[in-house]
Short mmCIF file of C-alpha atoms in Angstrom, two decimals:
data_model
loop_
_atom_site.label_atom_id
_atom_site.label_comp_id
_atom_site.label_asym_id
_atom_site.label_seq_id
_atom_site.Cartn_x
_atom_site.Cartn_y
_atom_site.Cartn_z
CA UNK A 585 138.23 -110.76 -4.60
CA UNK A 586 140.32 -107.52 -4.49
CA UNK A 587 141.59 -108.04 -7.87
CA UNK A 588 137.67 -108.36 -9.11
CA UNK A 589 136.61 -104.87 -7.30
CA UNK A 590 138.11 -102.51 -10.06
CA UNK A 591 136.41 -104.21 -13.05
CA UNK A 592 133.38 -104.16 -11.07
CA UNK A 593 133.57 -100.47 -10.24
CA UNK A 594 134.20 -100.01 -13.86
CA UNK A 595 130.95 -101.53 -14.93
CA UNK A 596 128.94 -99.66 -12.35
CA UNK A 597 130.40 -96.29 -13.50
CA UNK A 598 127.50 -93.93 -14.71
CA UNK A 599 127.41 -93.27 -18.56
CA UNK A 600 127.88 -89.51 -17.82
CA UNK A 601 131.10 -89.66 -16.14
CA UNK A 602 134.41 -89.45 -17.85
CA UNK A 603 136.47 -92.54 -18.78
CA UNK A 604 139.68 -90.97 -18.40
CA UNK A 605 142.55 -92.96 -16.81
CA UNK A 606 143.19 -92.26 -12.94
CA UNK A 607 146.69 -90.62 -14.16
CA UNK A 608 144.58 -88.02 -16.21
CA UNK A 609 141.75 -86.53 -14.29
CA UNK A 610 139.55 -83.88 -15.63
CA UNK A 611 141.37 -81.35 -13.48
CA UNK A 612 144.57 -82.48 -15.36
CA UNK A 613 142.92 -82.18 -18.48
CA UNK A 614 141.66 -78.62 -17.82
CA UNK A 615 145.21 -77.64 -16.60
CA UNK A 616 146.67 -78.79 -19.91
CA UNK A 617 144.18 -76.86 -22.18
CA UNK A 618 141.99 -79.88 -22.79
CA UNK A 619 138.34 -79.79 -22.16
CA UNK A 620 136.89 -83.04 -19.79
CA UNK A 621 134.93 -85.41 -21.79
CA UNK A 622 131.18 -84.89 -21.49
CA UNK A 623 128.48 -87.04 -22.63
CA UNK A 624 124.88 -85.25 -22.42
CA UNK A 625 122.37 -86.99 -20.57
CA UNK A 626 119.18 -88.18 -22.23
CA UNK A 627 117.20 -85.30 -20.29
CA UNK A 628 119.49 -82.78 -21.73
CA UNK A 629 119.36 -84.26 -25.41
CA UNK A 630 115.43 -84.07 -25.25
CA UNK A 631 115.37 -80.35 -23.67
CA UNK A 632 117.53 -79.47 -26.88
CA UNK A 633 115.25 -81.06 -29.18
CA UNK A 634 112.40 -79.44 -27.52
CA UNK A 635 114.10 -75.93 -27.83
CA UNK A 636 114.64 -76.88 -31.43
CA UNK A 637 111.09 -77.51 -32.18
CA UNK A 638 109.75 -74.37 -30.30
CA UNK A 639 112.26 -72.52 -32.41
CA UNK A 640 110.97 -73.66 -35.60
CA UNK A 641 107.33 -73.28 -34.82
CA UNK A 642 107.94 -69.86 -33.50
CA UNK A 643 109.74 -69.09 -36.90
CA UNK A 644 106.73 -70.57 -38.63
CA UNK A 645 104.21 -68.82 -36.77
CA UNK A 646 106.05 -65.46 -37.23
CA UNK A 647 106.17 -66.01 -40.92
CA UNK A 648 102.58 -67.17 -41.53
CA UNK A 649 101.24 -63.92 -39.30
CA UNK A 650 103.53 -61.62 -41.27
CA UNK A 651 102.47 -62.97 -44.59
CA UNK A 652 98.62 -62.73 -43.72
CA UNK A 653 99.11 -59.11 -42.38
CA UNK A 654 100.82 -58.23 -45.54
CA UNK A 655 98.13 -59.78 -47.62
CA UNK A 656 95.42 -57.85 -45.77
CA UNK A 657 97.36 -54.52 -46.03
CA UNK A 658 97.91 -54.87 -49.79
CA UNK A 659 94.16 -55.74 -50.40
CA UNK A 660 93.28 -52.70 -48.36
CA UNK A 661 95.77 -50.28 -49.92
CA UNK A 662 94.99 -51.61 -53.64
CA UNK A 663 91.16 -51.38 -52.96
CA UNK A 664 90.96 -48.03 -52.21
CA UNK A 665 89.00 -45.78 -54.72
CA UNK A 666 91.79 -43.41 -55.51
CA UNK A 667 94.85 -46.24 -55.59
CA UNK A 668 95.37 -45.70 -59.40
CA UNK A 669 95.89 -42.05 -58.95
CA UNK A 670 98.24 -42.41 -56.00
CA UNK A 671 100.26 -45.53 -57.81
CA UNK A 672 100.76 -42.93 -61.12
CA UNK A 673 101.73 -40.15 -58.79
CA UNK A 674 103.89 -41.69 -56.19
CA UNK A 675 105.00 -45.22 -57.86
CA UNK A 676 105.89 -44.63 -61.47
CA UNK A 677 108.86 -46.87 -62.23
CA UNK A 678 109.76 -44.85 -65.25
CA UNK A 679 110.27 -41.80 -63.15
CA UNK A 680 111.91 -43.82 -60.34
CA UNK A 681 114.58 -45.01 -62.94
CA UNK A 682 115.21 -41.67 -64.46
CA UNK A 683 115.38 -39.76 -61.28
CA UNK A 684 117.76 -42.58 -59.28
CA UNK A 685 121.28 -41.25 -60.82
CA UNK A 686 120.78 -37.69 -59.73
CA UNK A 687 119.15 -38.69 -56.23
CA UNK A 688 122.15 -41.18 -55.62
CA UNK A 689 124.66 -38.30 -56.29
CA UNK A 690 123.02 -36.07 -53.83
CA UNK A 691 122.92 -38.97 -51.45
CA UNK A 692 126.75 -38.99 -51.49
CA UNK A 693 126.78 -35.67 -49.99
CA UNK A 694 124.21 -36.63 -47.50
CA UNK A 695 126.72 -39.58 -46.52
CA UNK A 696 129.61 -37.08 -46.14
CA UNK A 697 127.83 -34.68 -43.99
CA UNK A 698 126.57 -37.69 -41.77
CA UNK A 699 130.15 -38.75 -41.21
CA UNK A 700 131.45 -35.30 -40.55
CA UNK A 701 128.45 -34.04 -38.31
CA UNK A 702 128.64 -37.05 -36.43
CA UNK A 703 132.37 -36.80 -35.33
CA UNK A 704 131.96 -33.18 -34.87
CA UNK A 705 128.81 -33.51 -32.74
CA UNK A 706 130.31 -36.36 -30.76
CA UNK A 707 133.53 -34.51 -30.02
CA UNK A 708 131.77 -31.09 -29.13
CA UNK A 709 129.22 -33.15 -26.96
CA UNK A 710 131.75 -34.79 -25.04
CA UNK A 711 133.73 -31.33 -24.17
CA UNK A 712 130.36 -29.73 -23.11
CA UNK A 713 129.41 -32.78 -20.89
CA UNK A 714 132.92 -32.46 -19.28
CA UNK A 715 132.40 -28.69 -18.58
CA UNK A 716 129.27 -29.31 -17.06
CA UNK A 717 130.75 -31.81 -14.72
CA UNK A 718 133.44 -29.48 -13.57
CA UNK A 719 133.16 -28.84 -9.59
CA UNK A 720 133.91 -26.08 -7.58
CA UNK A 721 132.74 -22.29 -7.28
CA UNK A 722 135.41 -21.21 -9.54
CA UNK A 723 134.08 -23.19 -12.51
CA UNK A 724 130.47 -21.91 -12.03
CA UNK A 725 130.65 -19.48 -15.16
CA UNK A 726 131.74 -22.39 -17.36
CA UNK A 727 128.93 -24.75 -15.94
CA UNK A 728 126.55 -22.02 -16.47
CA UNK A 729 127.47 -21.23 -20.06
CA UNK A 730 127.58 -24.95 -20.91
CA UNK A 731 124.06 -25.35 -19.43
CA UNK A 732 122.56 -22.55 -21.18
CA UNK A 733 124.22 -24.09 -24.47
CA UNK A 734 122.33 -27.31 -23.96
CA UNK A 735 119.08 -25.70 -22.96
CA UNK A 736 119.16 -23.20 -25.82
CA UNK A 737 119.95 -25.92 -28.83
CA UNK A 738 117.69 -28.57 -27.39
CA UNK A 739 114.89 -26.10 -27.32
CA UNK A 740 115.22 -24.62 -30.94
CA UNK A 741 114.02 -26.56 -33.72
CA UNK A 742 116.85 -27.57 -36.00
CA UNK A 743 115.32 -26.38 -39.30
CA UNK A 744 115.27 -22.66 -37.57
CA UNK A 745 119.19 -23.20 -36.69
CA UNK A 746 119.74 -24.17 -40.12
CA UNK A 747 117.93 -20.95 -41.52
CA UNK A 748 119.89 -18.87 -39.14
CA UNK A 749 123.36 -20.43 -39.77
CA UNK A 750 122.81 -20.67 -43.68
CA UNK A 751 121.26 -17.49 -44.33
CA UNK A 752 121.95 -15.20 -41.47
CA UNK A 753 125.75 -15.75 -41.15
CA UNK A 754 126.49 -14.85 -44.88
CA UNK A 755 124.26 -11.70 -44.47
CA UNK A 756 126.97 -10.52 -42.14
CA UNK A 757 129.49 -10.42 -45.18
CA UNK A 758 132.29 -11.39 -43.14
CA UNK A 759 135.42 -12.12 -44.73
CA UNK A 760 136.33 -15.77 -45.03
CA UNK A 761 132.51 -17.12 -44.45
CA UNK A 762 132.38 -20.34 -45.54
CA UNK A 763 129.89 -21.98 -48.00
CA UNK A 764 126.21 -23.02 -47.11
CA UNK A 765 127.27 -26.74 -46.81
CA UNK A 766 129.66 -25.87 -44.16
CA UNK A 767 127.01 -23.46 -42.37
CA UNK A 768 124.37 -26.03 -42.63
CA UNK A 769 126.80 -28.76 -41.26
CA UNK A 770 127.81 -26.33 -38.47
CA UNK A 771 124.02 -26.19 -37.46
CA UNK A 772 123.56 -29.85 -37.27
CA UNK A 773 126.70 -30.04 -35.25
CA UNK A 774 125.50 -27.38 -32.73
CA UNK A 775 121.95 -28.81 -32.28
CA UNK A 776 123.10 -32.80 -31.89
CA UNK A 777 125.99 -31.87 -29.55
CA UNK A 778 123.47 -30.41 -27.04
CA UNK A 779 121.68 -33.74 -26.92
CA UNK A 780 124.87 -35.85 -27.05
CA UNK A 781 126.03 -33.56 -24.21
CA UNK A 782 123.30 -34.63 -22.07
CA UNK A 783 123.80 -38.36 -23.04
CA UNK A 784 127.52 -38.25 -21.99
CA UNK A 785 126.87 -36.10 -18.73
CA UNK A 786 124.22 -39.01 -17.87
CA UNK A 787 127.08 -41.64 -18.49
CA UNK A 788 129.73 -39.67 -16.60
CA UNK A 789 127.61 -39.16 -13.53
CA UNK A 790 126.11 -42.84 -13.59
CA UNK A 791 129.98 -43.93 -12.52
CA UNK A 792 130.12 -44.35 -9.04
CA UNK A 793 132.15 -41.65 -7.02
CA UNK A 794 134.29 -44.67 -5.50
CA UNK A 795 135.62 -45.21 -8.74
CA UNK A 796 136.99 -41.71 -8.87
CA UNK A 797 138.26 -41.90 -5.31
CA UNK A 798 139.90 -45.10 -6.03
CA UNK A 799 141.73 -43.62 -8.90
CA UNK A 800 142.75 -40.40 -7.25
CA UNK A 801 144.05 -42.71 -4.21
CA UNK A 802 146.52 -44.31 -6.64
CA UNK A 803 148.02 -41.27 -7.45
CA UNK A 804 145.92 -40.40 -10.94
CA UNK A 805 145.36 -36.86 -11.77
CA UNK A 806 142.15 -35.44 -12.34
CA UNK A 807 142.65 -35.51 -16.15
CA UNK A 808 143.78 -39.17 -15.99
CA UNK A 809 141.07 -40.25 -13.79
CA UNK A 810 138.54 -39.13 -16.39
CA UNK A 811 140.50 -40.39 -19.29
CA UNK A 812 141.43 -44.19 -18.03
CA UNK A 813 138.62 -44.63 -15.44
CA UNK A 814 135.46 -42.74 -15.86
CA UNK A 815 135.17 -42.08 -19.73
CA UNK A 816 135.92 -45.54 -20.59
CA UNK A 817 132.88 -46.87 -18.30
CA UNK A 818 130.45 -43.98 -19.28
CA UNK A 819 130.80 -44.33 -22.95
CA UNK A 820 130.16 -48.15 -22.64
CA UNK A 821 127.33 -47.50 -20.71
CA UNK A 822 125.66 -44.74 -22.99
CA UNK A 823 126.68 -46.44 -26.33
CA UNK A 824 123.00 -47.33 -27.14
CA UNK A 825 121.47 -43.88 -26.72
CA UNK A 826 124.46 -42.35 -28.48
CA UNK A 827 123.81 -44.65 -31.61
CA UNK A 828 120.26 -43.75 -31.53
CA UNK A 829 120.91 -39.92 -31.80
CA UNK A 830 123.25 -40.82 -34.77
CA UNK A 831 120.43 -42.59 -36.33
CA UNK A 832 118.10 -39.54 -36.06
CA UNK A 833 121.16 -37.35 -37.30
CA UNK A 834 121.09 -39.84 -40.42
CA UNK A 835 117.71 -38.42 -41.27
CA UNK A 836 117.98 -34.76 -40.41
CA UNK A 837 121.16 -34.20 -42.68
CA UNK A 838 118.50 -34.09 -45.55
CA UNK A 839 117.20 -30.74 -44.00
CA UNK A 840 120.53 -29.42 -45.43
CA UNK A 841 118.40 -28.77 -48.59
CA UNK A 842 116.71 -25.94 -47.31
CA UNK A 843 120.09 -24.27 -47.39
CA UNK A 844 120.14 -24.85 -51.22
CA UNK A 845 122.99 -27.65 -51.55
CA UNK A 846 121.95 -30.50 -53.78
CA UNK A 847 121.55 -33.35 -51.88
CA UNK A 848 119.29 -36.19 -52.05
CA UNK A 849 116.30 -34.52 -50.87
CA UNK A 850 117.16 -31.47 -53.15
CA UNK A 851 117.78 -33.49 -56.16
CA UNK A 852 114.30 -35.19 -55.60
CA UNK A 853 112.80 -32.10 -55.42
CA UNK A 854 114.21 -30.78 -58.54
CA UNK A 855 113.15 -33.95 -60.28
CA UNK A 856 109.58 -33.36 -58.87
CA UNK A 857 109.54 -29.91 -60.58
CA UNK A 858 110.42 -31.28 -63.86
CA UNK A 859 108.34 -34.30 -64.08
CA UNK A 860 105.46 -33.31 -61.91
CA UNK A 861 105.42 -36.59 -60.42
CA UNK A 862 106.11 -37.26 -56.67
CA UNK A 863 107.82 -40.66 -57.16
CA UNK A 864 111.35 -38.85 -56.68
CA UNK A 865 110.52 -38.36 -53.02
CA UNK A 866 109.88 -42.10 -52.74
CA UNK A 867 112.95 -43.13 -54.14
CA UNK A 868 114.84 -40.57 -51.83
CA UNK A 869 112.91 -41.92 -48.85
CA UNK A 870 113.92 -45.51 -49.85
CA UNK A 871 117.61 -44.61 -50.02
CA UNK A 872 117.48 -42.97 -46.69
CA UNK A 873 115.86 -46.33 -45.37
CA UNK A 874 118.67 -48.35 -46.84
CA UNK A 875 121.25 -46.06 -45.39
CA UNK A 876 119.55 -46.24 -41.90
CA UNK A 877 119.24 -49.92 -41.63
CA UNK A 878 123.08 -50.72 -40.95
CA UNK A 879 122.91 -48.02 -38.29
CA UNK A 880 119.83 -49.47 -36.93
CA UNK A 881 121.24 -52.90 -36.81
CA UNK A 882 124.32 -51.85 -35.17
CA UNK A 883 122.32 -50.15 -32.54
CA UNK A 884 119.97 -53.05 -31.73
CA UNK A 885 123.19 -55.37 -31.34
CA UNK A 886 124.92 -52.87 -28.87
CA UNK A 887 121.66 -52.41 -26.90
CA UNK A 888 120.99 -56.36 -26.62
CA UNK A 889 124.71 -56.86 -25.65
CA UNK A 890 124.52 -54.07 -22.98
CA UNK A 891 121.45 -55.64 -21.88
CA UNK A 892 123.15 -59.16 -21.51
CA UNK A 893 126.20 -57.72 -19.80
CA UNK A 894 123.75 -56.06 -17.15
CA UNK A 895 122.13 -59.17 -16.58
CA UNK A 896 125.44 -60.96 -16.19
CA UNK A 897 126.66 -58.58 -13.88
CA UNK A 898 123.56 -58.65 -11.96
CA UNK A 899 123.45 -62.41 -11.63
CA UNK A 900 126.99 -62.53 -10.52
#
């Protein structure tokens, strides 16, 4: 009887249970780096099939609804009485092909300005946020000055700052005054650093004071606490709004054309003046959209990742 019991127990073992030998248990397999054998149940397989069917159905419904909406919009647009005139003025293929090379050449200036202004605004905004978070009465003048800076440049329109920097500073006739491109970029940096400073400050103040207290109790100085404890957490928490501001900056670098440099917008304006057709503006707008798509995609990915991390931390 005892010799038949092992075979009877083996026959009664559930299908989902591992068939590993007693000498190699699932815990032993995990310890050795191997995953334990797992056979999904029939209910789990059915759930996966249902989810796949729901996903396919959702994609089909979304595609059909998008197609129907697009057809309706096209019919409404092309059926307007003045559509032919608008198409000739804004969607001329020949004018678009002729103006594309010069607009692309100007777009390269916008890209370089975006990279330089983004780096400068992030650095200056972080410094201003750090100054605004200094504690103690001795730092009151610094806090007041940084607060006034953020209030002023968040309130003044960017176009006015560009005019003041690109047209007013050269009027002083100071020796070594940079060109209008540098002055226009400085106007963008000054304006956006005020916005980014508030974003950084919100991230710094969102870190619980116990984090600073724990770091100081371990012997870290104030600078080390900010560098190794506070700032990494703050930057990670405010990454989505920071990227959103950079996406907005990608559009506003086109305002540099008001100062005179030939960027994409200025090149389109010159083409409009020579062809008496507004298609170059549409070409410039399409190029700015193409430039913004990667930034928007990265922003959405970072936002989704941050939401998942917060959800996981909340469930834990």
